[in-house]
Coordinates of C-alpha atoms and ligand atoms in Angstrom, one line a residue:
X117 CA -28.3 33.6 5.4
X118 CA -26.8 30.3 5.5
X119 CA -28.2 28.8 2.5
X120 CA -27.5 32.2 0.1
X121 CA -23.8 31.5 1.7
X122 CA -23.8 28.1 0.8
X123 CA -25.3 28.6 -2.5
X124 CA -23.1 31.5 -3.8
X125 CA -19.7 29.0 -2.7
X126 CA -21.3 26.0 -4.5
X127 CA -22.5 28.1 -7.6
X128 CA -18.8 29.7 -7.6
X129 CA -17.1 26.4 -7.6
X130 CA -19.3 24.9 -10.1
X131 CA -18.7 27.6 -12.6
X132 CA -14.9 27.2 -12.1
X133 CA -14.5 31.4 -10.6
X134 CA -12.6 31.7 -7.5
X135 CA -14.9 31.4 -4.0
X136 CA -14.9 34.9 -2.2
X137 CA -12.4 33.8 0.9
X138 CA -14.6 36.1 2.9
X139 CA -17.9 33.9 2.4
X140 CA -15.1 30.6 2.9
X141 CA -14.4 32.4 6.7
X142 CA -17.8 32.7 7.6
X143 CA -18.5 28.9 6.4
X144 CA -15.7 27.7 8.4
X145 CA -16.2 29.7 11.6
X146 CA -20.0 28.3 11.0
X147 CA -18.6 25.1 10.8
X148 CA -16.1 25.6 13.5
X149 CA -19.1 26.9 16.0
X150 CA -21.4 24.1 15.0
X151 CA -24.1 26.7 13.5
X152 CA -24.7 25.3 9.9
X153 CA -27.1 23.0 8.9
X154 CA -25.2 19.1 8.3
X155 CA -27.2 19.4 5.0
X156 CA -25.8 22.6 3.8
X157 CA -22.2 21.6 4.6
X158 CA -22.8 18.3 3.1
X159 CA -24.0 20.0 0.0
X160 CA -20.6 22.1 0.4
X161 CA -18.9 19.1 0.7
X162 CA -20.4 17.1 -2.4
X163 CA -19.6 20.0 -4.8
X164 CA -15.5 20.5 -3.6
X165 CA -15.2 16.5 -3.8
X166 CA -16.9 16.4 -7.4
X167 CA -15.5 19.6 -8.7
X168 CA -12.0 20.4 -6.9
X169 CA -11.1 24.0 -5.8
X170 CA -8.0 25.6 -6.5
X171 CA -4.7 25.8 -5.0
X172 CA -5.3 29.5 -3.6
X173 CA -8.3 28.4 -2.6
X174 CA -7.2 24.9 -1.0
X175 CA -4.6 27.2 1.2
X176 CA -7.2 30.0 2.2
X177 CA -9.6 26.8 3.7
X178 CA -6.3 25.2 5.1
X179 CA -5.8 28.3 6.6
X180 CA -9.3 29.1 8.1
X181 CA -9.3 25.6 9.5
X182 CA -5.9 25.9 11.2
X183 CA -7.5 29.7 12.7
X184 CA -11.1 28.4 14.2
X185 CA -9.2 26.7 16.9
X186 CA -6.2 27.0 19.0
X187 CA -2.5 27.6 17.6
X188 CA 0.3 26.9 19.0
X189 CA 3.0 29.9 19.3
X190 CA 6.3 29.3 20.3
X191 CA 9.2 31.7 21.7
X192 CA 12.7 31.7 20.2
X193 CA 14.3 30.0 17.4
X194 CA 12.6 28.6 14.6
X195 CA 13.1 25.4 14.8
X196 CA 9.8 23.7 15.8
X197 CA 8.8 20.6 13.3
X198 CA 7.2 18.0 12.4
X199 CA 6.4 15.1 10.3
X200 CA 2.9 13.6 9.0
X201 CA 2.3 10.3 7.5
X202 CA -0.7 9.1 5.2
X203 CA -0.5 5.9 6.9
X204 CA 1.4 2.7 6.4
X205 CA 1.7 -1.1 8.1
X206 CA 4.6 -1.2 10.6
X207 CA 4.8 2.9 10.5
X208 CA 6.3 3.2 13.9
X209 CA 8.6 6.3 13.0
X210 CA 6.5 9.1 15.1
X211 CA 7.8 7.5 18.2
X212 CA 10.9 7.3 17.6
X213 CA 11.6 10.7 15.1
X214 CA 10.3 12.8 18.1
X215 CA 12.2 11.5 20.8
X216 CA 15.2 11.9 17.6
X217 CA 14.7 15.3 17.0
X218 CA 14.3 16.4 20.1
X219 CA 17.8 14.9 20.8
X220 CA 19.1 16.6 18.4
X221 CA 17.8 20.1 19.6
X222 CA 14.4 20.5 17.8
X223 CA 11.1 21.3 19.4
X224 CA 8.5 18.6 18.4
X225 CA 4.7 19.6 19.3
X226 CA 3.2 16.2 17.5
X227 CA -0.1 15.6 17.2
X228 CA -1.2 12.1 15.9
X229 CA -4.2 10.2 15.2
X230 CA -5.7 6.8 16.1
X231 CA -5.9 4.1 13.1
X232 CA -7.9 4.3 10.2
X233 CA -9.1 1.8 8.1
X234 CA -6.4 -1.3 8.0
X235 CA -3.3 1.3 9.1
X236 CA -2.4 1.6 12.6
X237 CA -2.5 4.6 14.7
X238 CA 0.3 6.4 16.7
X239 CA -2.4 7.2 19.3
X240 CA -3.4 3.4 19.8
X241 CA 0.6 2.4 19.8
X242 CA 1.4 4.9 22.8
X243 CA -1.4 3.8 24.5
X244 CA -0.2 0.8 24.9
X245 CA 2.5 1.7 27.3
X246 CA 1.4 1.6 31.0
X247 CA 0.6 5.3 32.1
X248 CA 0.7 7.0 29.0
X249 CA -1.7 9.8 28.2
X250 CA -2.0 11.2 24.8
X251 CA -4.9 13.7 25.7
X252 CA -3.1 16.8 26.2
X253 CA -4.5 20.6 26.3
X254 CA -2.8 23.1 23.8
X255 CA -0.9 24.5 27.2
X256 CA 0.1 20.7 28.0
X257 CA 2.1 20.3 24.8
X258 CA 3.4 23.0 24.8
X259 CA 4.8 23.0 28.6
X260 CA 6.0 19.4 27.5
X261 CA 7.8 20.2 24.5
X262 CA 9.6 23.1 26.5
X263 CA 10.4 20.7 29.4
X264 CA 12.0 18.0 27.2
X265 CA 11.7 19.2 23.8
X266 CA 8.7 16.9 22.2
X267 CA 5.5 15.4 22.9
X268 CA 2.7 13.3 21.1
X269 CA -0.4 14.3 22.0
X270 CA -4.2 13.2 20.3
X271 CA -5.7 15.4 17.8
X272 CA -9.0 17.3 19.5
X273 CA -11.3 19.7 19.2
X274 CA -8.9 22.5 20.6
X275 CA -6.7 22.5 17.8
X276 CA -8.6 22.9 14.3
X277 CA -12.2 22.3 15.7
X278 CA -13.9 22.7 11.8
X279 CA -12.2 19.5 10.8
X280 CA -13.5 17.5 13.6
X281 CA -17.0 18.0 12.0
X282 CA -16.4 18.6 8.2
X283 CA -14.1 15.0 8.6
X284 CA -16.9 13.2 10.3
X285 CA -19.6 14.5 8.0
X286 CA -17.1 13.6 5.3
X287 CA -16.4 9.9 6.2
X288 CA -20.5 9.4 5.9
X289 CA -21.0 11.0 2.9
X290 CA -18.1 9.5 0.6
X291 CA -16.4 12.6 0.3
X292 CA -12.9 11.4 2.3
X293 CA -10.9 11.1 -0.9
X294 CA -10.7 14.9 -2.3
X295 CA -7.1 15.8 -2.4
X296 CA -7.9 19.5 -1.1
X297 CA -10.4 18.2 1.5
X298 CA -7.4 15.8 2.5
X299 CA -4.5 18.2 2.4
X300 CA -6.7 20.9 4.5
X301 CA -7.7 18.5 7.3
X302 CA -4.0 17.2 7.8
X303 CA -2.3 20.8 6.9
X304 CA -4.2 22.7 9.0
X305 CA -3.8 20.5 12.2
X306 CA 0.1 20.8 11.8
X307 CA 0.1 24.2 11.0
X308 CA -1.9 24.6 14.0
X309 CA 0.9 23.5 16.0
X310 CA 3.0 26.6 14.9
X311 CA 5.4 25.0 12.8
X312 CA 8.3 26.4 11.0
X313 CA 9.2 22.9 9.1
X314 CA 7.0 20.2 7.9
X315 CA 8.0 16.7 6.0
X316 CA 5.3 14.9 4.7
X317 CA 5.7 10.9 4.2
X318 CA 3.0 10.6 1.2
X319 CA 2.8 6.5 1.1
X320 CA 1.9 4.8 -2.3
X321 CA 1.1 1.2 -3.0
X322 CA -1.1 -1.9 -2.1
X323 CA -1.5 -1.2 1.6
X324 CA -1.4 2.9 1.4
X325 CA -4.3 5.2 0.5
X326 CA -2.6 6.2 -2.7
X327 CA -2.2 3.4 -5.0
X328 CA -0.4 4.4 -7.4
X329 CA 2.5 6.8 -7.4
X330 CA 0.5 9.6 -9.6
X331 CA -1.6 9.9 -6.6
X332 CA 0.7 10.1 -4.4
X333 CA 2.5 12.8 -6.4
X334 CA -0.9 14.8 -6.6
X335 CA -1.5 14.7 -2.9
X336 CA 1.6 15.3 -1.7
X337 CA 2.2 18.5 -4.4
X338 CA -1.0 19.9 -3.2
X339 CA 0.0 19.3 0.9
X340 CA 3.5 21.3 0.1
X341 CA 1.8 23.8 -1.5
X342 CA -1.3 24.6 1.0
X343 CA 1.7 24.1 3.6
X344 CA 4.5 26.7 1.8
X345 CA 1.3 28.9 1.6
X346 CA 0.9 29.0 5.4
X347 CA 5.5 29.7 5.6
X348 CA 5.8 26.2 6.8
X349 CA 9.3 25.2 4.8
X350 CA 7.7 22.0 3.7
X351 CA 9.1 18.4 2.1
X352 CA 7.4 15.7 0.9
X353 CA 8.7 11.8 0.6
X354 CA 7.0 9.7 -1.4
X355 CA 7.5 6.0 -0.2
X356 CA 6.6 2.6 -0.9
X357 CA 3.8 1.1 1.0
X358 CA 3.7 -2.3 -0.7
X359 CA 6.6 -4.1 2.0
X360 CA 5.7 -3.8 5.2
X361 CA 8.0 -1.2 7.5
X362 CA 10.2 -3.1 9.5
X363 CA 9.9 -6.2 11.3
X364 CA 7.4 -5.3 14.1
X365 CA 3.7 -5.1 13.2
X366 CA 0.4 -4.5 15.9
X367 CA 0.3 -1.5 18.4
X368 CA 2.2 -3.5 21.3
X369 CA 5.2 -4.9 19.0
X370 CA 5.4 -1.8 17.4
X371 CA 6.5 0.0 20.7
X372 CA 8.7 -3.2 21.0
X373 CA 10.2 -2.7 18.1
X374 CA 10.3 1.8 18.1
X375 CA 12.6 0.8 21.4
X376 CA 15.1 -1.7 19.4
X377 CA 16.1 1.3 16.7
X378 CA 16.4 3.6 20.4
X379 CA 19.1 1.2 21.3
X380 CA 20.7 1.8 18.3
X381 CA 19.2 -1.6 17.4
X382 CA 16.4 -2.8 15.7
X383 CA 15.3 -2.9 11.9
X384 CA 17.5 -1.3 9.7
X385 CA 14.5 -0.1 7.4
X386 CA 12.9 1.6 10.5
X387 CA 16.5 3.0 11.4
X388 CA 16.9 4.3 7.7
X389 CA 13.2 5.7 7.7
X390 CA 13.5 8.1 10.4
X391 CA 16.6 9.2 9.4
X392 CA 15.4 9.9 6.5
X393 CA 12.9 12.2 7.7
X394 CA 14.5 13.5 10.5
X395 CA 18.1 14.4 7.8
X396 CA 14.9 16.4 6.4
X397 CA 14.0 18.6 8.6
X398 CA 17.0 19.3 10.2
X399 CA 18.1 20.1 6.6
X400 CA 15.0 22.3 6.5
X401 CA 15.8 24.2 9.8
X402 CA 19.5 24.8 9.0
X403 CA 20.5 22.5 12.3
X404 CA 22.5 20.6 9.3
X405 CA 24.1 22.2 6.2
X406 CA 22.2 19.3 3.7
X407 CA 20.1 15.7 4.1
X408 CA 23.2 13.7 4.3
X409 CA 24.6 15.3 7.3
X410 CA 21.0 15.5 8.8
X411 CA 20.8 11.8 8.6
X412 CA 23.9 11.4 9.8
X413 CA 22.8 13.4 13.2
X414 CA 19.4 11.4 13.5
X415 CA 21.9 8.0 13.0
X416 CA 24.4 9.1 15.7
X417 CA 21.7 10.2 18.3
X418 CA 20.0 6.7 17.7
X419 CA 23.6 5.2 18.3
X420 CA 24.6 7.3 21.7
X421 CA 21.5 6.6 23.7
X422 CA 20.3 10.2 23.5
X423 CA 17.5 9.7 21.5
X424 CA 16.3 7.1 23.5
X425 CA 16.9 9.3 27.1
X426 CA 14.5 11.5 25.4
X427 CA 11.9 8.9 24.9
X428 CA 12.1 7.9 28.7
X429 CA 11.5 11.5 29.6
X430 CA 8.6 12.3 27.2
X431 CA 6.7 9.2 28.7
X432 CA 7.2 10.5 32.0
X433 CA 6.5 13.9 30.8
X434 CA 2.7 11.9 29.4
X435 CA 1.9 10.3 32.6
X436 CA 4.1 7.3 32.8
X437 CA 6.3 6.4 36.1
X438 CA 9.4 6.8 36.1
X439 CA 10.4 3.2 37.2
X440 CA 8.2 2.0 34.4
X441 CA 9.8 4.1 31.6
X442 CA 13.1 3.2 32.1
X443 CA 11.7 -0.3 32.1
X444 CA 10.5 0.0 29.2
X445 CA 13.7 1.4 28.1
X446 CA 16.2 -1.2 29.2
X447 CA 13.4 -4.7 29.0
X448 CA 10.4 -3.2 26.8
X449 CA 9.0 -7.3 26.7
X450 CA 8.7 -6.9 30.5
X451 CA 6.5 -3.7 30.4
X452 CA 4.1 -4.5 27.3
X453 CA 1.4 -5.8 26.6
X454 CA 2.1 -9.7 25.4
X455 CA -0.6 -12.1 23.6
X456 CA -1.5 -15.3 24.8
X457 CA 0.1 -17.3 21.8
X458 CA 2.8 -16.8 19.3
X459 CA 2.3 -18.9 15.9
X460 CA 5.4 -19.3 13.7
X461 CA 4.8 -19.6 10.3
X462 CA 8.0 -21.6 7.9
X463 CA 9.0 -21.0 4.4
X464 CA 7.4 -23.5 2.5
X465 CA 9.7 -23.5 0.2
X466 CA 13.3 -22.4 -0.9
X467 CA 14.2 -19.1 -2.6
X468 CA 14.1 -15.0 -2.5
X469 CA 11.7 -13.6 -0.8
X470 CA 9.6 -11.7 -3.9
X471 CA 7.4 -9.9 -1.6
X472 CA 5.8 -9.6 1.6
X473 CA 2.0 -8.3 1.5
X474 CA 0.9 -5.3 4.1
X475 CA -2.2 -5.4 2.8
X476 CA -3.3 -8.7 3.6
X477 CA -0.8 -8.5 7.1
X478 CA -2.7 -5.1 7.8
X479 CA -6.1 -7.1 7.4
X480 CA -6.0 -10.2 9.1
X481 CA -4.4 -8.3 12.0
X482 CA -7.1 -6.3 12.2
X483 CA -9.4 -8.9 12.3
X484 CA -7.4 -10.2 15.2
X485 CA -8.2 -7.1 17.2
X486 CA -5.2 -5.2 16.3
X487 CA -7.5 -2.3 14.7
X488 CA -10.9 -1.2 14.7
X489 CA -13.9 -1.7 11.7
X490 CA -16.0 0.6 14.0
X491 CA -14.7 3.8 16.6
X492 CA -16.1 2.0 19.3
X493 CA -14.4 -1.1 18.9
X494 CA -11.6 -1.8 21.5
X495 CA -7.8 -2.3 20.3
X496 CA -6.0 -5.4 22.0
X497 CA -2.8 -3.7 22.0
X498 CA -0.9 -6.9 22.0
X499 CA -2.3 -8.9 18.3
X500 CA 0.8 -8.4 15.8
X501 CA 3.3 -9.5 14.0
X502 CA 7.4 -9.6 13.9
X503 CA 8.4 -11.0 10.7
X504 CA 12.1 -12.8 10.7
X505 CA 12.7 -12.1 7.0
X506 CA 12.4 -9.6 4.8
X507 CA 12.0 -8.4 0.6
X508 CA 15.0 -9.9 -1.2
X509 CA 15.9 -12.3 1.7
X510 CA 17.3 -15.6 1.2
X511 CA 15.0 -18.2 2.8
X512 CA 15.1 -22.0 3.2
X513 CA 12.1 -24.2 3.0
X514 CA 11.7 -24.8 6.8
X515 CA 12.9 -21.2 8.1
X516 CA 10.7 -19.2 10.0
X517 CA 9.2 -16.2 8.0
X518 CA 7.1 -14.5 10.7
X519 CA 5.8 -14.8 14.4
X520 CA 2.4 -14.1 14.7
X521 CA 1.3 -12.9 18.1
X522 CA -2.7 -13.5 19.0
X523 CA -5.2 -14.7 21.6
X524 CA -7.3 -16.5 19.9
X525 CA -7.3 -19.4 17.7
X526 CA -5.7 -18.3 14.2
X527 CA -8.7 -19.8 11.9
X528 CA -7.8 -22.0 9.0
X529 CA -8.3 -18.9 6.5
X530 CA -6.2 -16.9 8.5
X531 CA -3.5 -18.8 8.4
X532 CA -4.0 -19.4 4.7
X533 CA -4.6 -15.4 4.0
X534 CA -1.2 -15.2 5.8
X535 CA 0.4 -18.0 4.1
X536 CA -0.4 -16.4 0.7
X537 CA 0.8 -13.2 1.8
X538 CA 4.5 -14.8 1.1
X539 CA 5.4 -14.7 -2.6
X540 CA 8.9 -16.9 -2.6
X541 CA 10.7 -16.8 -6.4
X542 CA 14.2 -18.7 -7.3
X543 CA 15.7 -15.5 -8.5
X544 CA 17.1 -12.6 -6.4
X545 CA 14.8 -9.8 -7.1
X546 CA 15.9 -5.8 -7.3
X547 CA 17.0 -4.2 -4.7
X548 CA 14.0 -2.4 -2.6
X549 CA 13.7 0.8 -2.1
X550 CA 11.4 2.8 0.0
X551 CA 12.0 6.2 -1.3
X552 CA 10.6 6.5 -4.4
X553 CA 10.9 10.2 -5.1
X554 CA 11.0 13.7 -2.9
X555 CA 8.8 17.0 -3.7
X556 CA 9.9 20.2 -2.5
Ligands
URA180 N1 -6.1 12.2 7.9 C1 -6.7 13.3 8.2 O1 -6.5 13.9 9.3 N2 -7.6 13.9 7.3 C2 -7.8 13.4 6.2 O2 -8.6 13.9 5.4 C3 -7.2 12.1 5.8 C4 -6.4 11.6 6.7

């Protein structure tokens, strides 16, 4: 029965006619309830990632995912949200856009993931704060978001249970970069969360999963579509992944640094960032009449301490003391995580800083400890970067560049890899911008 099911799918897809969405339920509930074969959904697999489906079809399997596990419902107004990013260097913004929006009067059930490949992970970040526990129950988040209005909680096999299994049969059989494979693993875990707004940061460049901005176009118009499909008002921001976001790099520093832009502190690029995607999707609810004004919200809650009086009360909402929380709030370098040493690197020479590399940061950090190669390797929450200077910056021979923050030895290729990563030219390059372009 299972192999004339998987059959009839694959022999529809490779003829280019629609799959009957009733055979696609079964599959998934199969899937869901662990009652297929590995070989017949590998099979399934291999013929979506060499032949595509189409966008009806991409929706129907986003929605089938999002339905073989728990979803979220929420009473009231419609104004639960929240954001997903493909995955960046220095891409702190979850922890601080919850806390944001939540200030700001919006419900924020997030669920977040721990890093993949050289990007970090928000999971790994929060867990590097004393007390904190990301693994909450589908009645868990949802008590905490209606205590104090947002949480960020660890994707599991509650919510959207089929892409627990398709995603790790997918990661061993090369079949990870399908754009509707991609868009209905991440769609259907938000729209699992009962959503009624969605912005998608879709990252393009050296250090993103999307080289190029084509791909990051194609992605992220087939993530608003599966998403509009399910009545999630949905936005997509294409950015640039080539700088590094910020100044604080590594799991540790990147809590250090989410708890500067709190203060009303803190990198300007991160500050501009959330705001950015926060303006969205309080643009998206109606809490503001456009994006301007919804930045401007995001900006003053950053600046009046209310955002950050939310942060202190979702970490004691996930497990954290109280004492420690506002701690962490008012001397974060006394709460986290530190590394044994701090190496500062100096400009070797005079001029603009042309660019900065994520990439190679990303990689040498994770070779530090700050990420994984295999699941089962531990994260030293405290390897990581802040970098003094910035794209565009004016630097003197001499002047620090970057602090990096390790426990062992920095090997002579390291600290070559990380010298390279600086590319210093005598004239003032453009301006940089991180938006690139917005899909509605
Ligand atoms: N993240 C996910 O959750 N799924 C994908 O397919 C890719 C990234």
């Amino acid at each position: 029965m299972g192999e004339d099911l998987i059959e009839r799918l694959c022999t529809s897809i490779q003829n280019n006619e629609s799959m009957l969405i009733s055979d696609l339920m079964i599959f998934i509930e199969g899937v869901a309830q662990r009652s297929f074969p590995i070989d017949d959904i590998e099979k399934w697999l291999r013929c979506v990632h060499s032949n595509g489906i189409s966008v009806d079809e991409t929706t129907a399997l986003t929605r089938g995912m999002m339905e073989s596990g728990a979803v979220l419902e929420w009473q009231g107004t419609a104004n639960v949200v929240d954001k997903h990013s493909t995955g960046g260097v220095g891409d702190k913004m979850s922890l601080i856009l919850a806390p944001a929006l939540a200030a700001c009067g919006l419900r924020v059930p997030m669920l977040a993931g721990r890093g993949l490949g050289h990007t970090g992970g928000t999971i790994d970040k929060l867990e590097a704060i004393p007390g904190f526990n990301c693994n909450l129950t589908p009645l868990q988040m949802q008590a905490a978001v209606e205590q104090v209005g947002c949480c960020i909680a660890a994707q599991n096999d509650a919510i959207a249970p089929a892409d627990g299994l398709l995603y790790a049969i997918r990661d061993v059989t090369n079949t990870v970069d399908s754009i509707p494979l991609i868009t209905a693993s991440i769609v259907s875990k938000k729209a699992a969360e009962g959503l009624n707004a969605l912005v998608l940061d879709v990252k393009c460049g050296n250090a993103a999963f999307m080289k190029t901005e084509q791909e990051a176009v194609a992605l992220a118009e087939s993530m608003v579509g599966a998403a509009k499909g399910l009545g999630i008002d949905t936005v997509a921001q294409i950015t640039d992944m080539n700088e590094p976001i910020g100044t604080h790099i590594g799991n540790s520093l990147e809590v250090l640094g989410s708890v500067y832009v709190l203060r009303g502190k803190g990198s300007t690029d991160t500050r501009d960032l959330v705001a950015l995607q926060g303006g969205q999707l309080l643009a998206l609810t109606g809490i503001s009449s456009s994006l301007e004004s919804g930045i401007k919200m995001i900006l003053e809650v950053l600046g009046n301490g209310k955002a950050l009086h939310c942060f202190i009360e979702m970490c004691v909402q996930q497990g954290t003391e109280r004492e420690v929380a506002e701690q962490l709030a008012l001397n974060p370098e006394h709460v986290l995580p530190k590394s044994e040493h701090i190496t500062v690197l100096l400009a070797p020479e005079t001029g603009y800083i042309q660019s900065i590399d994520a990439m190679a940061l990303a990689e040498v950090a994770r070779e530090l400890g700050a990420g994984r190669f295999v699941m089962s390797d531990h994260i030293n929450h405290s390897i990581g970067y802040v970098l003094e200077s910035s794209r565009n910056q004016h630097l003197k021979k001499g002047q620090p560049w970057i602090s990096v923050h390790h426990d062992h030895e920095l090997s002579s290729q390291h600290l070559s890899r990380l010298r390279d990563a600086l590319q210093i030219a005598s004239e003032q390059p453009a301006e940089f911008q991180r938006l690139i372009r917005i899909i509605t």
